[in-house]
PDB file of C-alpha atoms in Angstrom:
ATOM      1  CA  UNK A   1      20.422  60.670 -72.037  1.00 61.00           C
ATOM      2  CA  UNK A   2      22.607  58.778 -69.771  1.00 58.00           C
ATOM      3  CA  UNK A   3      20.632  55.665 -67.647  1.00 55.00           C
ATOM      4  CA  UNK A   4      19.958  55.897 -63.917  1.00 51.00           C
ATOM      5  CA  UNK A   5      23.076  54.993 -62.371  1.00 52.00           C
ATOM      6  CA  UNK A   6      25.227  57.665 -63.759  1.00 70.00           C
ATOM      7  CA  UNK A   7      26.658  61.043 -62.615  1.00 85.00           C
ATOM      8  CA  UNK A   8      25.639  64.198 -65.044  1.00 92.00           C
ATOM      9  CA  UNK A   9      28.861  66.368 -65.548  1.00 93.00           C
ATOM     10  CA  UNK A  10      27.046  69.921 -65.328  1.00 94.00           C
ATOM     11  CA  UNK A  11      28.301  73.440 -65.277  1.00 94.00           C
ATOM     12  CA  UNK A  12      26.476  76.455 -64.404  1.00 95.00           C
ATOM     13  CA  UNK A  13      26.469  80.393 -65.232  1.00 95.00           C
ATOM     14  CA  UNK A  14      25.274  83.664 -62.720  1.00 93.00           C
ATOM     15  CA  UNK A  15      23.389  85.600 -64.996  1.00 85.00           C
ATOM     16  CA  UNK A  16      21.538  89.117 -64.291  1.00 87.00           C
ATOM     17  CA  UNK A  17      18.208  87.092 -63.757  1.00 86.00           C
ATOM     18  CA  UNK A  18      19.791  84.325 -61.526  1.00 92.00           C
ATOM     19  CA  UNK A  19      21.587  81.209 -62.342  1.00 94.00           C
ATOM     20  CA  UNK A  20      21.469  78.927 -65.367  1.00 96.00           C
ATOM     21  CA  UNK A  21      22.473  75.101 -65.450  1.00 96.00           C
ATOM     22  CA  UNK A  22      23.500  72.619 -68.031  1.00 96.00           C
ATOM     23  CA  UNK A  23      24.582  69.088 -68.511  1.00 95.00           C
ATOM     24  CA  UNK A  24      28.433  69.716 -70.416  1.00 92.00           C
ATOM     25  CA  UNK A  25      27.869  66.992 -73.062  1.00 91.00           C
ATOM     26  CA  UNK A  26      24.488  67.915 -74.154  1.00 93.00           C
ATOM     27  CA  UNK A  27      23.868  72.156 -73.744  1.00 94.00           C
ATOM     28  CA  UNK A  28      20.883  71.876 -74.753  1.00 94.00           C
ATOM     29  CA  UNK A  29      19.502  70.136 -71.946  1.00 95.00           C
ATOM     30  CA  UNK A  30      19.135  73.273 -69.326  1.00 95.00           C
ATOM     31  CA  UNK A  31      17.304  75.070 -66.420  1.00 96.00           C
ATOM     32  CA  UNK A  32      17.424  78.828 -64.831  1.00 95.00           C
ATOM     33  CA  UNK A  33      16.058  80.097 -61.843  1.00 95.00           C
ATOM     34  CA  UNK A  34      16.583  82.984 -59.737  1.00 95.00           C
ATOM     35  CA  UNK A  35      19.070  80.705 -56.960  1.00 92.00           C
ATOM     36  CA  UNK A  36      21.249  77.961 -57.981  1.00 91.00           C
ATOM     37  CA  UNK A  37      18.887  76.085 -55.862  1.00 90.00           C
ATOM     38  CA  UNK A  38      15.919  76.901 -57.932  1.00 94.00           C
ATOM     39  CA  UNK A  39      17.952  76.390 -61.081  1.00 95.00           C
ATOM     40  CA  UNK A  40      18.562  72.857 -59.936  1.00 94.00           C
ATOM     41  CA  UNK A  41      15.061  71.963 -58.943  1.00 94.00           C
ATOM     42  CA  UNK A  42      13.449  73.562 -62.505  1.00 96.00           C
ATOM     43  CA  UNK A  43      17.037  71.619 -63.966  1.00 95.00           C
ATOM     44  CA  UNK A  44      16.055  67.688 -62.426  1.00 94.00           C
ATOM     45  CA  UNK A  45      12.263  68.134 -64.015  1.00 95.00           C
ATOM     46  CA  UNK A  46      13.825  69.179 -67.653  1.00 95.00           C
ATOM     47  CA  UNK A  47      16.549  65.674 -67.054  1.00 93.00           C
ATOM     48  CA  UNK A  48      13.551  63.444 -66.599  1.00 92.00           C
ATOM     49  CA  UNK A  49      11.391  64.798 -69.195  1.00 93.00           C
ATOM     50  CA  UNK A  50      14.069  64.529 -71.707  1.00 91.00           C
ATOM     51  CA  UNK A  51      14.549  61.051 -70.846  1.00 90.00           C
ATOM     52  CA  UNK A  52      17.159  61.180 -68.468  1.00 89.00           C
ATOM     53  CA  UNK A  53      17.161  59.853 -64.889  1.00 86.00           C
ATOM     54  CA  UNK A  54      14.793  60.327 -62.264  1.00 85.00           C
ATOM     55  CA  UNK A  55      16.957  60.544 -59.801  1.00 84.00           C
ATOM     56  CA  UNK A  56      19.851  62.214 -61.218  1.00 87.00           C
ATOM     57  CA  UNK A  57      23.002  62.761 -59.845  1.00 89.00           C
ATOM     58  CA  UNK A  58      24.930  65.858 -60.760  1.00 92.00           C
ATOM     59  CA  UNK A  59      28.631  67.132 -60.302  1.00 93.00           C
ATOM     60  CA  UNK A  60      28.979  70.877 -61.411  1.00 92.00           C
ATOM     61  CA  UNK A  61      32.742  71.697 -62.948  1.00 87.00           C
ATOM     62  CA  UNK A  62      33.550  74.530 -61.337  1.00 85.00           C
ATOM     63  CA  UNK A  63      31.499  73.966 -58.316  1.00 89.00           C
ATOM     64  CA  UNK A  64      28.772  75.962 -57.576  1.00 88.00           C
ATOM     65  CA  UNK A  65      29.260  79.133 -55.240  1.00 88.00           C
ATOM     66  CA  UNK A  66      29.864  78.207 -51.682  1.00 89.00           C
ATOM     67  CA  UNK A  67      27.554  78.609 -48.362  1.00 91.00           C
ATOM     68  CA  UNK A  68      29.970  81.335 -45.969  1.00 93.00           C
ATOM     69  CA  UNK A  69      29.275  77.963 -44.015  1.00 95.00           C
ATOM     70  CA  UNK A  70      30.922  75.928 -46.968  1.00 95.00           C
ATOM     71  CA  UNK A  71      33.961  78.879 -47.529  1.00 94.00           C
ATOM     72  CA  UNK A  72      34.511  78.936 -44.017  1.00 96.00           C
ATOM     73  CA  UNK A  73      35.381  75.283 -43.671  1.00 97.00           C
ATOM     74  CA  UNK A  74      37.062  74.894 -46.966  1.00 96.00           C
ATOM     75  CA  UNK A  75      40.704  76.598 -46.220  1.00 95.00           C
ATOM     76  CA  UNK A  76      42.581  74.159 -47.855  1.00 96.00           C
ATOM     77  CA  UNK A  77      39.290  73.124 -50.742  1.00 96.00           C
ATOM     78  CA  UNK A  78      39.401  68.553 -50.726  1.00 97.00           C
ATOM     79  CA  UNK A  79      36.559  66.129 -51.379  1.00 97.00           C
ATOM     80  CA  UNK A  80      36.169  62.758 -50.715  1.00 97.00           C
ATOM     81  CA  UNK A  81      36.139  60.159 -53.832  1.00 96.00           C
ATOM     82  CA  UNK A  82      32.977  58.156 -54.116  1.00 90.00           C
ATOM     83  CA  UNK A  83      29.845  56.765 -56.258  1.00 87.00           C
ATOM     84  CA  UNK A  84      26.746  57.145 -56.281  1.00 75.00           C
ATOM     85  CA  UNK A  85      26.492  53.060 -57.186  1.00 76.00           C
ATOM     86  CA  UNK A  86      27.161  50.368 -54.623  1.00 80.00           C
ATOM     87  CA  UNK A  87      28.790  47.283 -55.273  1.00 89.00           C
ATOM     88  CA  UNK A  88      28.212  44.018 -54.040  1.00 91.00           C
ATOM     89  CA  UNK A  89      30.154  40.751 -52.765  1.00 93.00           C
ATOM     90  CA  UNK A  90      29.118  37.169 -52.266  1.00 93.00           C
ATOM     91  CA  UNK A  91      28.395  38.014 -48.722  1.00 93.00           C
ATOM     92  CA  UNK A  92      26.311  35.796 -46.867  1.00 92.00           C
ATOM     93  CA  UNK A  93      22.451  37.708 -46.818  1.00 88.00           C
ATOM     94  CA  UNK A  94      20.609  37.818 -43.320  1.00 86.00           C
ATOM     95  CA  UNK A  95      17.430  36.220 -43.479  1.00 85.00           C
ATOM     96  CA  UNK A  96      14.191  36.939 -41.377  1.00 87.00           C
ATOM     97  CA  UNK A  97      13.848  35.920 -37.921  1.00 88.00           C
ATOM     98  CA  UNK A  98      17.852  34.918 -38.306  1.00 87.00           C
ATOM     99  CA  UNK A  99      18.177  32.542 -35.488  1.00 91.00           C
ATOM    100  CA  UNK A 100      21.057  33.206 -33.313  1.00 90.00           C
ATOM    101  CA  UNK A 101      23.416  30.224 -34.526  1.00 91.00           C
ATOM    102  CA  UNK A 102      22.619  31.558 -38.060  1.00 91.00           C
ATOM    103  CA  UNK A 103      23.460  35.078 -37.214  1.00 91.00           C
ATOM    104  CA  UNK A 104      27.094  33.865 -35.581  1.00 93.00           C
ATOM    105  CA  UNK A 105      28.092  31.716 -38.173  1.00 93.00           C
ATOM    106  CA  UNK A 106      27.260  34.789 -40.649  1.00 93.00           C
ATOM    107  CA  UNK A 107      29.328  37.803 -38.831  1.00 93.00           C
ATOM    108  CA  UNK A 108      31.858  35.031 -38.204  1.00 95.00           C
ATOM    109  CA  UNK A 109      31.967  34.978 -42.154  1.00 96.00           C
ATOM    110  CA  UNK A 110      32.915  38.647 -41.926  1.00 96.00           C
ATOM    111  CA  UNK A 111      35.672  38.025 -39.026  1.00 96.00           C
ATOM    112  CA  UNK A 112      37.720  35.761 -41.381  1.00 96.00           C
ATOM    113  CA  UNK A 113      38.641  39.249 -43.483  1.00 97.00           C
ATOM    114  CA  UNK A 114      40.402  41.362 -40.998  1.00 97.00           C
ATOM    115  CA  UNK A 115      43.336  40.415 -38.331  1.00 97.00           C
ATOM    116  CA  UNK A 116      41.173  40.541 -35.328  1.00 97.00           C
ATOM    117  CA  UNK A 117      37.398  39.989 -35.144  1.00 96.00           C
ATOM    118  CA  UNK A 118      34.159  42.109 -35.822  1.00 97.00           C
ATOM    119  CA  UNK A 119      32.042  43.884 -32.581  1.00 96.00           C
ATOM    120  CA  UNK A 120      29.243  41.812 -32.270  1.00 94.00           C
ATOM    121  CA  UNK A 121      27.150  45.182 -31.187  1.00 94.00           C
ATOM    122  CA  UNK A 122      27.956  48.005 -33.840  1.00 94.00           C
ATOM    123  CA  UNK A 123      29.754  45.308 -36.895  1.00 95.00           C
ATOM    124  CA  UNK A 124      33.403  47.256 -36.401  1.00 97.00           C
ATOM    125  CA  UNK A 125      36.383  45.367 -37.051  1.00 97.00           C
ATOM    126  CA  UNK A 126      38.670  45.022 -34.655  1.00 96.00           C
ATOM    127  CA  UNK A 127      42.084  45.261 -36.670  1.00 96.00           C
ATOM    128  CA  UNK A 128      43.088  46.187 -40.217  1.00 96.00           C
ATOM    129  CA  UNK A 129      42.122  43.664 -43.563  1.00 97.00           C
ATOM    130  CA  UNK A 130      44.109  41.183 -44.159  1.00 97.00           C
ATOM    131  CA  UNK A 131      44.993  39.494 -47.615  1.00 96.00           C
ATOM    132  CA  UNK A 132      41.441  37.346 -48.056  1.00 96.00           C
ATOM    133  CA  UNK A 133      40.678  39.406 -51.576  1.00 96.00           C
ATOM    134  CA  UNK A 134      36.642  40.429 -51.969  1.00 96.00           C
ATOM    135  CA  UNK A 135      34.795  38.846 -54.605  1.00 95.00           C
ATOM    136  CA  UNK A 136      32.639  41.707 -56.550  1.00 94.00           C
ATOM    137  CA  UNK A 137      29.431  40.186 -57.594  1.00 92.00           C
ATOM    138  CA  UNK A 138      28.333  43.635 -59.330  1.00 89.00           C
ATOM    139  CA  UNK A 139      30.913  46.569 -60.042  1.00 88.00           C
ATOM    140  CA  UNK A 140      29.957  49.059 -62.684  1.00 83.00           C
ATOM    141  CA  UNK A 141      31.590  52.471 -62.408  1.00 89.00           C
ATOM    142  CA  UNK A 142      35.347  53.376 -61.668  1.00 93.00           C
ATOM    143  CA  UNK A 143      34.349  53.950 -57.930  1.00 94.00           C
ATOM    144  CA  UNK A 144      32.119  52.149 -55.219  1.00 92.00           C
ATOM    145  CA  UNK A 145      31.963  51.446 -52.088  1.00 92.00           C
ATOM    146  CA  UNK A 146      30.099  48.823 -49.639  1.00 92.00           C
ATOM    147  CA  UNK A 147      28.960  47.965 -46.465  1.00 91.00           C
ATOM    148  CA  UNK A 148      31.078  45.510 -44.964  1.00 92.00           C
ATOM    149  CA  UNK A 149      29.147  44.216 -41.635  1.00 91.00           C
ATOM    150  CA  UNK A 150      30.487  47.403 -40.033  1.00 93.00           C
ATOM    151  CA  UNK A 151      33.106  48.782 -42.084  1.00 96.00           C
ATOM    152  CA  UNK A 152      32.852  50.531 -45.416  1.00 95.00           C
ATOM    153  CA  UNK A 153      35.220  49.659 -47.796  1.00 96.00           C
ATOM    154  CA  UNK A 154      36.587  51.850 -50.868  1.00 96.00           C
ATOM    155  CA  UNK A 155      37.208  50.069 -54.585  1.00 96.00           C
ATOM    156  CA  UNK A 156      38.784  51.452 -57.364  1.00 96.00           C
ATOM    157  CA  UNK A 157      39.151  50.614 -61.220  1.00 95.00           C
ATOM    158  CA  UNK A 158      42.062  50.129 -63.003  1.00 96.00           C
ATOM    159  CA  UNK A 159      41.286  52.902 -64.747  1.00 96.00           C
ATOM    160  CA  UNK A 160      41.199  55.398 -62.186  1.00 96.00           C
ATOM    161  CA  UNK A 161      44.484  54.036 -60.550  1.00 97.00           C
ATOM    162  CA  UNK A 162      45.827  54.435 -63.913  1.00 96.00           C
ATOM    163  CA  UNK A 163      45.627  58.791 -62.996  1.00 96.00           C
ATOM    164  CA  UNK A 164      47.517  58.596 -60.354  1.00 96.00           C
ATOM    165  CA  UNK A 165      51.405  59.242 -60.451  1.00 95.00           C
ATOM    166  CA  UNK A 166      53.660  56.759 -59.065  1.00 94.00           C
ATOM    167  CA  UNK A 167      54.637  58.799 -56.408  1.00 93.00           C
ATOM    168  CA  UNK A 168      50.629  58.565 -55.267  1.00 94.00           C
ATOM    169  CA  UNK A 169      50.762  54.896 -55.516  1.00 92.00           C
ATOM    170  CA  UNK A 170      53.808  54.810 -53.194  1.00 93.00           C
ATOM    171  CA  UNK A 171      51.886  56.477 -50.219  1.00 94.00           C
ATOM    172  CA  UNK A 172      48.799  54.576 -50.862  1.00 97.00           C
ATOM    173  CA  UNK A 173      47.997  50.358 -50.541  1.00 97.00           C
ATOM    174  CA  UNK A 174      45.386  48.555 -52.603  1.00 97.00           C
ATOM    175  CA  UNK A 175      45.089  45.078 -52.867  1.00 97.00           C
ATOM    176  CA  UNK A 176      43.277  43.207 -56.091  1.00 96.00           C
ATOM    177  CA  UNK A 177      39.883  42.096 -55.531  1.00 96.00           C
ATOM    178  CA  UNK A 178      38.259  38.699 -57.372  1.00 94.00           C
ATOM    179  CA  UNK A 179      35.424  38.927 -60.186  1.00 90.00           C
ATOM    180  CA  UNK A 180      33.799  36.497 -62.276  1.00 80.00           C
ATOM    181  CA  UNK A 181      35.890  35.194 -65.380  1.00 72.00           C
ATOM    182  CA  UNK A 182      33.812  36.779 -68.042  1.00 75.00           C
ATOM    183  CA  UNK A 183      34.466  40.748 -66.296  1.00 75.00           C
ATOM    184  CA  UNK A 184      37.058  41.691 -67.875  1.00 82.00           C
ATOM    185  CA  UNK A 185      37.994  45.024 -65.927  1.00 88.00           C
ATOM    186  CA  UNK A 186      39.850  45.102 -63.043  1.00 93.00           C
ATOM    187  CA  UNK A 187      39.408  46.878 -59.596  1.00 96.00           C
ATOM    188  CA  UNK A 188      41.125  47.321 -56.038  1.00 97.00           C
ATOM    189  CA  UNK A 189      40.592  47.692 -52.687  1.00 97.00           C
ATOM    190  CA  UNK A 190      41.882  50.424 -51.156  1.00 98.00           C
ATOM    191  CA  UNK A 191      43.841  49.384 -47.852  1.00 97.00           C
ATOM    192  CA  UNK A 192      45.452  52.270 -46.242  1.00 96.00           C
ATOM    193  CA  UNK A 193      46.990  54.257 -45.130  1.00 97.00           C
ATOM    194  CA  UNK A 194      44.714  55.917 -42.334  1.00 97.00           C
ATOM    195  CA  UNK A 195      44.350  59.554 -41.823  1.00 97.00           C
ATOM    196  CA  UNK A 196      43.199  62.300 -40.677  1.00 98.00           C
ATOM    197  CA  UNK A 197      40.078  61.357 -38.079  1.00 98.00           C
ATOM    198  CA  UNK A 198      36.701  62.833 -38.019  1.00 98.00           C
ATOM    199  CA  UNK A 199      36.622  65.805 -35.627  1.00 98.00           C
ATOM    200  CA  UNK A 200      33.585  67.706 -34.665  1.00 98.00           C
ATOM    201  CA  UNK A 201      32.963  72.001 -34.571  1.00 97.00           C
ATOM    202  CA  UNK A 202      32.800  73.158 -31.155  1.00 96.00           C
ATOM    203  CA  UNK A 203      29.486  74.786 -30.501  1.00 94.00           C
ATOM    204  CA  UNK A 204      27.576  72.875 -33.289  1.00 95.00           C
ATOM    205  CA  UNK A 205      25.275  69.733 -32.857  1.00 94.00           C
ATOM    206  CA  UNK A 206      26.930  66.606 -34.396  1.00 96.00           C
ATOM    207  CA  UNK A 207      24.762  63.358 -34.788  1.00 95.00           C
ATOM    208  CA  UNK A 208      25.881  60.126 -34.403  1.00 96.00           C
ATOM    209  CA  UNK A 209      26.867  57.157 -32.040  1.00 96.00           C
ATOM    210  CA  UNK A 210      29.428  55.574 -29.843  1.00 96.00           C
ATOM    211  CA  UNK A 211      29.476  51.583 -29.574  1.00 96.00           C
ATOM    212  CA  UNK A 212      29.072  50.644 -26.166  1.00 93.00           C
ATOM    213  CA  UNK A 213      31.300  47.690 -26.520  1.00 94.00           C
ATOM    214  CA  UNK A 214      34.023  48.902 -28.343  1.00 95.00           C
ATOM    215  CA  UNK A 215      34.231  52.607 -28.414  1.00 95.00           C
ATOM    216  CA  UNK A 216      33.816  52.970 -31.985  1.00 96.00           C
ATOM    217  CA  UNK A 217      32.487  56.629 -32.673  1.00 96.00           C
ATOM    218  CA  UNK A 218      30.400  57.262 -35.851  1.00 96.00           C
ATOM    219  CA  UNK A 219      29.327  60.983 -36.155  1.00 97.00           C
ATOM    220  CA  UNK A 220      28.278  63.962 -38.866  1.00 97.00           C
ATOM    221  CA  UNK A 221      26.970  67.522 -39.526  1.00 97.00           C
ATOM    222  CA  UNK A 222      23.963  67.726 -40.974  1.00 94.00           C
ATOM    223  CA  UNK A 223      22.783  71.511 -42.128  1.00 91.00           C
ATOM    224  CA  UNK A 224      20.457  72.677 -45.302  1.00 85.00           C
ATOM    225  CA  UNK A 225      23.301  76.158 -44.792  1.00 85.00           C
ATOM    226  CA  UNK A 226      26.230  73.119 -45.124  1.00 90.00           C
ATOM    227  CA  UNK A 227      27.276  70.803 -48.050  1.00 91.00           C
ATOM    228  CA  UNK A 228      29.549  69.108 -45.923  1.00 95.00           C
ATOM    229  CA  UNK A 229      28.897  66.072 -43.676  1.00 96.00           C
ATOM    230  CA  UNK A 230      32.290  64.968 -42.184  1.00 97.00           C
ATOM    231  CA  UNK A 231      34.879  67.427 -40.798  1.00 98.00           C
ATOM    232  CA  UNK A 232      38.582  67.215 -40.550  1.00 98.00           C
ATOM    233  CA  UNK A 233      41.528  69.277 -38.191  1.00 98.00           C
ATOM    234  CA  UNK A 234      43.623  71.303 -39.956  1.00 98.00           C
ATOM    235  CA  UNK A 235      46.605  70.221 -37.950  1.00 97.00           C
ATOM    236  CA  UNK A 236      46.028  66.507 -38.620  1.00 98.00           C
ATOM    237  CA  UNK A 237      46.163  67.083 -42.083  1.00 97.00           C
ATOM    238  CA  UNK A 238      49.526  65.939 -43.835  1.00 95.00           C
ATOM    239  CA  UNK A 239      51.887  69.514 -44.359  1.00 93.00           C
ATOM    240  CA  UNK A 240      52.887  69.965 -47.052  1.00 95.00           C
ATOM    241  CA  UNK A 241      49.285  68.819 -48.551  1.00 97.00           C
ATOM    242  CA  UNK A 242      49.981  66.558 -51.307  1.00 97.00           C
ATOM    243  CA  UNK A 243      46.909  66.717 -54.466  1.00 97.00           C
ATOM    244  CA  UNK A 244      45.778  62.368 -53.469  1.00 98.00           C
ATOM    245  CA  UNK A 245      45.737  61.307 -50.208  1.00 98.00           C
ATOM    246  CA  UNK A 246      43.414  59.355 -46.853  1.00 98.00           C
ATOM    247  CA  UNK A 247      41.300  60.461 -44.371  1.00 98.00           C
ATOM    248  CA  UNK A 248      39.745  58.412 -41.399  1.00 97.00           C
ATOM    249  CA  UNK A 249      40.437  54.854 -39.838  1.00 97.00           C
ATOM    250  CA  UNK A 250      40.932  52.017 -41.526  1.00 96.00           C
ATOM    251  CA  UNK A 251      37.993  50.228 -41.708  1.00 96.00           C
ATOM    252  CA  UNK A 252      35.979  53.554 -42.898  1.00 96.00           C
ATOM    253  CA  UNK A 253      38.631  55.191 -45.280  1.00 97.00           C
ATOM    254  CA  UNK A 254      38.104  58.131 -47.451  1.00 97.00           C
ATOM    255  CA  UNK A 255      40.207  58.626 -50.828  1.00 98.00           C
ATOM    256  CA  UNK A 256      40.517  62.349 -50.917  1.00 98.00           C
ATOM    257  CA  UNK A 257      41.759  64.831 -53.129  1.00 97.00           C
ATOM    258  CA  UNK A 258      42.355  68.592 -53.727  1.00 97.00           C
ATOM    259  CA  UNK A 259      39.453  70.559 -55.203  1.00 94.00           C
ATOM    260  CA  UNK A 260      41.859  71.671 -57.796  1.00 95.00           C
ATOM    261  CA  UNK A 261      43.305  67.945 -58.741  1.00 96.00           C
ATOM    262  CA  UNK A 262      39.263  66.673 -58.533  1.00 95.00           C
ATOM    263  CA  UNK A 263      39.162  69.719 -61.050  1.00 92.00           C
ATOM    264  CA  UNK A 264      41.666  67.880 -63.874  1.00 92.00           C
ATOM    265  CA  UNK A 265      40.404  64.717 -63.163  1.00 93.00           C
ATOM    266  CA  UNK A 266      36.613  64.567 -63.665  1.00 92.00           C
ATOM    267  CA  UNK A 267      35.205  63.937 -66.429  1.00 88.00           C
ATOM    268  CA  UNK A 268      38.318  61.909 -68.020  1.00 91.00           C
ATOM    269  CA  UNK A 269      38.862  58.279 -68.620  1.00 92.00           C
ATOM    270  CA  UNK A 270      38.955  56.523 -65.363  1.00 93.00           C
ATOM    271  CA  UNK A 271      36.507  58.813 -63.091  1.00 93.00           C
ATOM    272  CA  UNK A 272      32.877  56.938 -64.921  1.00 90.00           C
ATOM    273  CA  UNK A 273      30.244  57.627 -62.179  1.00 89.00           C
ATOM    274  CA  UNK A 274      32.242  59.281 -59.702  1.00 92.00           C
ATOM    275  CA  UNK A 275      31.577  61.979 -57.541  1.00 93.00           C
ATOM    276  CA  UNK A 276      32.846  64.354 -55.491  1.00 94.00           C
ATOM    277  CA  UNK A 277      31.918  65.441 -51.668  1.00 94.00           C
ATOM    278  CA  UNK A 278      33.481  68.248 -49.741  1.00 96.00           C
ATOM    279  CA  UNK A 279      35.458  67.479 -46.818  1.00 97.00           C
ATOM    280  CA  UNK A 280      35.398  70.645 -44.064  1.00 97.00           C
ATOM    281  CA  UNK A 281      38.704  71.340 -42.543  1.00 98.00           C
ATOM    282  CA  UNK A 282      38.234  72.601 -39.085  1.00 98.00           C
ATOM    283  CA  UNK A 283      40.956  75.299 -37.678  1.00 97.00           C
ATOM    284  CA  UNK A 284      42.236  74.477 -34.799  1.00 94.00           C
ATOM    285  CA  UNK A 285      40.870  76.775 -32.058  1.00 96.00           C
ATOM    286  CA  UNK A 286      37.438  74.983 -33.145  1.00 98.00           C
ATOM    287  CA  UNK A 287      38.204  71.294 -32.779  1.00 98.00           C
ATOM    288  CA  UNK A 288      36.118  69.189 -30.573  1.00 97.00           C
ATOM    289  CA  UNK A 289      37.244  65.900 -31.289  1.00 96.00           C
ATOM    290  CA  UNK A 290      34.742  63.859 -28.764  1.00 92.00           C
ATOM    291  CA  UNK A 291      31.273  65.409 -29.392  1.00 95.00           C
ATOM    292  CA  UNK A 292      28.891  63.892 -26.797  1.00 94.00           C
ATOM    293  CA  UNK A 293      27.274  60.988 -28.557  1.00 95.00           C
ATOM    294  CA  UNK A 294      24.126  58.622 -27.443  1.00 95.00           C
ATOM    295  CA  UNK A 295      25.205  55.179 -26.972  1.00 93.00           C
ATOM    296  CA  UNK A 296      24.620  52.644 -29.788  1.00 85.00           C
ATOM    297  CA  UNK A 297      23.641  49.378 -27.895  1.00 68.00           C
ATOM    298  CA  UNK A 298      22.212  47.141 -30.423  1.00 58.00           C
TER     299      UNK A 298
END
């Protein structure tokens, strides 16, 4: 069975009983149960008894059927890019009882990799990257992504840039990022463009944050009925709607894709521990792009 930090490639069947579940490479490791949702619980109990992980992580090809929530909010279907597996950089660690002259000279650290500095109450940066590469101290999979004093940056292997056409690469900036001599695989940062920004549903309960220094707004929809966190506008969206493209502001960007491109590329060479989540795309009579938010003050 595959170790802890990977992604199970399942796939699933309705049957007259209920729903049955099954990792694609090995068939033989499966789980029914009258709901998908059963199916899945019965399904992580059989992973870890076989010797699999204990907390597994599982993308279904096709998905599984959608919430009315889900197939509401999915008109046109695109997920997100991501990993279940963080990486890490040489970042300077805060230490306990971090005096302040310690903390400054640490988030001034951070300041030195974008064009204008970090908020010193939520961590945003204040302007895009600029050409200081990371240095990876741990990178594993094709995808990952880190906390970056208040940004969350997106890297990318080799491998995975290797699927896109060149027409993708056009519309999209990376930049190299710095390993250790002895790794021999390479990955990049993805830079921009931005896109689409987060929007809210009117009527439904968003939680979240503004900054109260610098207006940064961080915000999601959390439902058992919903498999989707983070919420686009329809209009925003690029028309025509190409199959590899951004969401959100630069210093929290999304790599997204069409359900159907995410379709032909998972499972293939250059997609190792990635996963998918679904991005909802709000129609436009039912934007509410400033939800009222608590103030973040420390």
């Amino acid at each position: 069975m595959a170790p802890e930090e990977a992604v199970y490639i399942c796939s699933w069947s309705q049957t007259e009983e209920g729903f049955e579940v099954w990792i694609k490479s090995r068939p033989d490791v499966r789980a029914s149960g009258p709901t998908s949702d059963a199916a899945i619980e019965t399904f992580l109990e059989v992973i870890i008894k076989r010797g699999g992980a204990y907390h597994a992580v599982l993308e279904f090809v096709p998905p599984l059927p959608e919430s009315d929530f889900d197939r509401r909010y999915s008109q046109p279907a695109i997920v997100a890019l991501g990993s279940n597996d963080g990486y890490e950089t040489d970042e300077p660690k805060r230490i306990p009882f971090e005096p302040p002259e310690e903390r400054e000279v640490r988030e001034s650290w951070y300041d030195g990799f974008f064009k204008a500095p970090c908020c010193r109450t939520c961590g945003t940066p204040q302007g895009p990257r600029n050409q200081r590469p990371l240095h990876l101290t741990y990178a594993r999979n094709d995808a990952g992504s880190l906390w970056f004093q208040g940004a969350r940056l997106r890297v990318f292997s080799e491998d995975f840039l290797m699927m896109l056409s060149g027409e993708e690469h056009r519309h999209l900036t990376f930049q190299p990022v710095e390993r250790n001599k002895r790794s021999r695989k390479r990955y990049f940062e993805l830079l921009g463009p931005s896109g689409a920004p987060n929007v809210a549903i009117r009527g439904l309960d968003f939680s979240g944050w503004q900054c109260g220094s610098c207006g940064t707004r961080c915000f999601g929809y959390w439902s058992e009925a919903a498999s989707m966190i983070h919420f686009v506008a329809r209009a925003d969206l690029p028309d025509p709607l190409p199959e590899v493209f951004t969401i959100g502001p630069l210093h929290d960007l999304e790599l997204c894709v069409t359900a159907e491109r995410w379709s032909r590329m998972v499972g293939q060479r250059g997609t190792r521990g990635m996963v998918s989540l679904p991005i909802g795309v709000v129609p436009d009579e039912e934007v509410e792009r400033e939800p009222e938010l608590p103030p973040r003050e420390v």
